[in-house]
Short mmCIF file of C-alpha atoms in Angstrom, two decimals:
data_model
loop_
_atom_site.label_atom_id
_atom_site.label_comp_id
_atom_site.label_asym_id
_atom_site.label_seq_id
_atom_site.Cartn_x
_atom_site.Cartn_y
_atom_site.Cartn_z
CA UNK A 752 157.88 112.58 162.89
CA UNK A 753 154.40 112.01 160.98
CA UNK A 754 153.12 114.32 158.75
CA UNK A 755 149.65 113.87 159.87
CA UNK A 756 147.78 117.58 160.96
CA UNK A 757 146.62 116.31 164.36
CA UNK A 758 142.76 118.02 164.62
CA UNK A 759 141.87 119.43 168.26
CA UNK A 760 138.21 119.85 168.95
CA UNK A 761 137.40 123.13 170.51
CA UNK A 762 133.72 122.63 170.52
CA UNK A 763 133.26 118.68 171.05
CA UNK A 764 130.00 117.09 171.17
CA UNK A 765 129.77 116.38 174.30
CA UNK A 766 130.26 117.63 177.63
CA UNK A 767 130.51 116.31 181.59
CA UNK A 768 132.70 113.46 180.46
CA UNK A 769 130.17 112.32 177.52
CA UNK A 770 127.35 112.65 179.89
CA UNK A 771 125.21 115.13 177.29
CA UNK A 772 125.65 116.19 173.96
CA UNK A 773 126.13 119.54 174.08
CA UNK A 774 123.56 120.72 171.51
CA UNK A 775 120.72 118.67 172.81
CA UNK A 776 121.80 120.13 176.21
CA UNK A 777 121.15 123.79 174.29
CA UNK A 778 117.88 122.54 172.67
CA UNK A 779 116.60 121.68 175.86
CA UNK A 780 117.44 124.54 177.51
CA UNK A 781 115.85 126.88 175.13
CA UNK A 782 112.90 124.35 175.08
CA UNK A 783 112.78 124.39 179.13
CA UNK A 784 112.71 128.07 179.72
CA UNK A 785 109.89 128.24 176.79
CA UNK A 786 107.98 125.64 179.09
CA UNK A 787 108.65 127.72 181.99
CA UNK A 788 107.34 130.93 180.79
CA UNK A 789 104.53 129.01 179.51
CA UNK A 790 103.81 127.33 182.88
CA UNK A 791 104.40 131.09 184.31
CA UNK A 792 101.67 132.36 181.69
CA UNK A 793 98.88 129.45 182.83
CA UNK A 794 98.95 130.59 186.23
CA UNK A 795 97.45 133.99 184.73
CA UNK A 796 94.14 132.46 183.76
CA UNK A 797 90.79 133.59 185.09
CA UNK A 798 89.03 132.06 187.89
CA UNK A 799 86.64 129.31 186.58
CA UNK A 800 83.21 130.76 187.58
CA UNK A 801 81.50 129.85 191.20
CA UNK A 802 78.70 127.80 188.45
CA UNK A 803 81.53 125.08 187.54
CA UNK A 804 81.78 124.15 190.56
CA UNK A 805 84.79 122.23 191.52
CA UNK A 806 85.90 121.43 188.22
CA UNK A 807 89.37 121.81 187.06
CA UNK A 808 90.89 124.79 186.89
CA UNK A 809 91.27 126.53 183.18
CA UNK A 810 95.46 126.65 184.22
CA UNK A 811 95.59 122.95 185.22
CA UNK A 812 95.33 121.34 181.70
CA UNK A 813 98.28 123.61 180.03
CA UNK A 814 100.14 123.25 183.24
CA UNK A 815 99.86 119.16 182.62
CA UNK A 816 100.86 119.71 179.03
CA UNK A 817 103.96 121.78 179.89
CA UNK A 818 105.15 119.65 183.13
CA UNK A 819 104.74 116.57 180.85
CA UNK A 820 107.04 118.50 178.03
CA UNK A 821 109.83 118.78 180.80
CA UNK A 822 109.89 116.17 181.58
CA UNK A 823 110.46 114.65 177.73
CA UNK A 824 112.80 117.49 177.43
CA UNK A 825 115.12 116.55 180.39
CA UNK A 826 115.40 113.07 178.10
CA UNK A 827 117.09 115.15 175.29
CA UNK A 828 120.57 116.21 176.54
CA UNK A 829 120.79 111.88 177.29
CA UNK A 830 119.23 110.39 174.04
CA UNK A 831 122.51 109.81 172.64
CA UNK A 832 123.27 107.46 175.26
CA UNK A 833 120.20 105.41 174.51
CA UNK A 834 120.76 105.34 170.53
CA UNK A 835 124.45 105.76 170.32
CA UNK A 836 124.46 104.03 166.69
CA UNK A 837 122.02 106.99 165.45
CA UNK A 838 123.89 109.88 167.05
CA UNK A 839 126.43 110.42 164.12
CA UNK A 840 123.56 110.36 161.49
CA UNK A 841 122.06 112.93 163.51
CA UNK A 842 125.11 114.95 164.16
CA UNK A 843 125.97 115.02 160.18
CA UNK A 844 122.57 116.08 159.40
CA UNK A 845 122.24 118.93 161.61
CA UNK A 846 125.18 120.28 159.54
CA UNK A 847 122.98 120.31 156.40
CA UNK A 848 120.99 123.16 154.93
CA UNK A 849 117.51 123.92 155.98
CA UNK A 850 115.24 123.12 153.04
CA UNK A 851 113.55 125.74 151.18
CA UNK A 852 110.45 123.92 151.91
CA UNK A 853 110.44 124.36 155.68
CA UNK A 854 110.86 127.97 155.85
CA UNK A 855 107.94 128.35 153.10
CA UNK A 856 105.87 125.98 155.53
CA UNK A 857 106.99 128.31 158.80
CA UNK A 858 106.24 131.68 156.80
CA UNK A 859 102.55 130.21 155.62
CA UNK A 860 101.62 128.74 158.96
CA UNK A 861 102.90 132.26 160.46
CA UNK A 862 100.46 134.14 157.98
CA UNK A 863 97.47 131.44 158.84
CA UNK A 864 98.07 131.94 163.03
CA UNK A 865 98.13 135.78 162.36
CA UNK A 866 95.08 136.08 160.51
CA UNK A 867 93.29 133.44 162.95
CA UNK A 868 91.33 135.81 165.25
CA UNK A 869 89.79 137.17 161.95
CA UNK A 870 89.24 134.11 159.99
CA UNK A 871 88.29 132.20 163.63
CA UNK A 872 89.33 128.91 165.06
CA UNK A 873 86.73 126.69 162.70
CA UNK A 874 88.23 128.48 158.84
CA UNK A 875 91.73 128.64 160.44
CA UNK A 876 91.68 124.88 160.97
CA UNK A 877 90.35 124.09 157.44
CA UNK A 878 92.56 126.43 155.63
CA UNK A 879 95.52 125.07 157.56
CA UNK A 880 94.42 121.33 156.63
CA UNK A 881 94.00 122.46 152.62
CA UNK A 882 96.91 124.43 152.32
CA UNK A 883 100.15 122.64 153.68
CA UNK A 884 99.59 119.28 152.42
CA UNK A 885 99.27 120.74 148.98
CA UNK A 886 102.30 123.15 149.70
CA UNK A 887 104.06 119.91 150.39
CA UNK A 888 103.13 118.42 147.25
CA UNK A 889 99.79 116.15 147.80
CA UNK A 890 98.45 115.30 144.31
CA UNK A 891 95.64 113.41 145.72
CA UNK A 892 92.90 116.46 145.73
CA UNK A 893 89.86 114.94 146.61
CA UNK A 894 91.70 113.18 149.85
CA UNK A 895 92.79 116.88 150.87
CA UNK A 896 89.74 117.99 150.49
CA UNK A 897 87.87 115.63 152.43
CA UNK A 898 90.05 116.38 155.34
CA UNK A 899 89.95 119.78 155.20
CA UNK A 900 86.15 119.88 155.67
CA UNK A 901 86.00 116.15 158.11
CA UNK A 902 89.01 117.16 160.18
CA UNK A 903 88.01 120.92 161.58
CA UNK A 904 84.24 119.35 161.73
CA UNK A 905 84.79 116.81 163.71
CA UNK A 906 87.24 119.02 166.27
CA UNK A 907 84.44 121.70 166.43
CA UNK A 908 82.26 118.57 167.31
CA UNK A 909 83.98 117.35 170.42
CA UNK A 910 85.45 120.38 171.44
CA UNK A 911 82.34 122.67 171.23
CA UNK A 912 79.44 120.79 171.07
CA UNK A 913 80.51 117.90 173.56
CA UNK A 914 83.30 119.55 175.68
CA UNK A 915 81.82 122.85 175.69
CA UNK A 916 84.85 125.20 174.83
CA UNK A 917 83.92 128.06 172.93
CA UNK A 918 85.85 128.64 169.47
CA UNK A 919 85.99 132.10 167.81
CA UNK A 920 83.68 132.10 164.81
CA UNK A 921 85.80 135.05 162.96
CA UNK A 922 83.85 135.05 159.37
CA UNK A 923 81.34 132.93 160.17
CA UNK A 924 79.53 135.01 162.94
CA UNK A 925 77.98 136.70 159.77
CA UNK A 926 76.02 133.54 159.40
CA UNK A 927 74.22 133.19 162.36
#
């Protein structure tokens, strides 16, 4: 007889014959019944007014964005298939700690999204683009700055100058 413990895996990694890895296969669940309520949600938008004309719809465009995420979600559960040489890597760092970093990163952009409607969607943008690549250690200041002020600018620019959309002002409304 050997002395060797023989290991049984009670959860193994994949499932359906090694069809799916079984924690993509959770991932993407989660992910698709976010998309779904999400597609559910777009269908609750207003009626573009009778002056657009027969323009797209204000539900079409998120609709796109969240039919196009299901279907790169329905790729998860198989990616291990594709790249079986990385699927190990991946498997031993899941196992790792979450660094400190990232939850400081969630928290702060959590603060930024819920002060948003008061700081409006032009200061929201620009405080996001100063403060997390300094929280993640930038040293190059002047860089930073520069696109903190170029970045917002230029998406205020083509979304609400050429595209139309209207952006919450928040603070600046006092300096109209």
């Amino acid at each position: 007889m050997s002395n060797e413990k023989k290991s049984i895996d009670f959860a193994p990694r994949t499932l359906g014959a090694g069809l799916v890895h079984k924690k993509d296969l959770i991932l993407a669940l989660l992910l698709i019944a976010f998309g779904s309520f999400m597609y559910y949600e777009a269908g609750k938008f207003p009626e573009a007014p009778l002056v657009l004309g027969d323009t797209l719809n204000a539900e079409v465009f998120p609709r796109m964005l969240v039919v196009l995420l299901l279907f790169l979600v329905a790729i998860v559960p198989f990616e291990f298939k594709i790249t079986p040489e990385k699927i190990d890597k991946i498997d031993k760092d899941r196992g790792d700690e979450t660094p400190l970093i990232t939850w400081i990163t969630i928290g702060v952009l959590l603060t930024i999204v819920a002060l948003a409607e008061f700081l409006g969607s032009f200061l929201t943008m620009f405080v996001i683009c100063l403060t997390i690549p300094l929280l993640w250690g930038e040293k190059r200041y002047v860089a930073v700055a520069l696109y903190a002020i170029i970045f917002p600018v230029c998406v205020y620019l083509l979304f609400n100058k050429v595209l139309g959309l209207y952006f919450n002002p928040g603070l600046l409304e006092m300096f109209k």
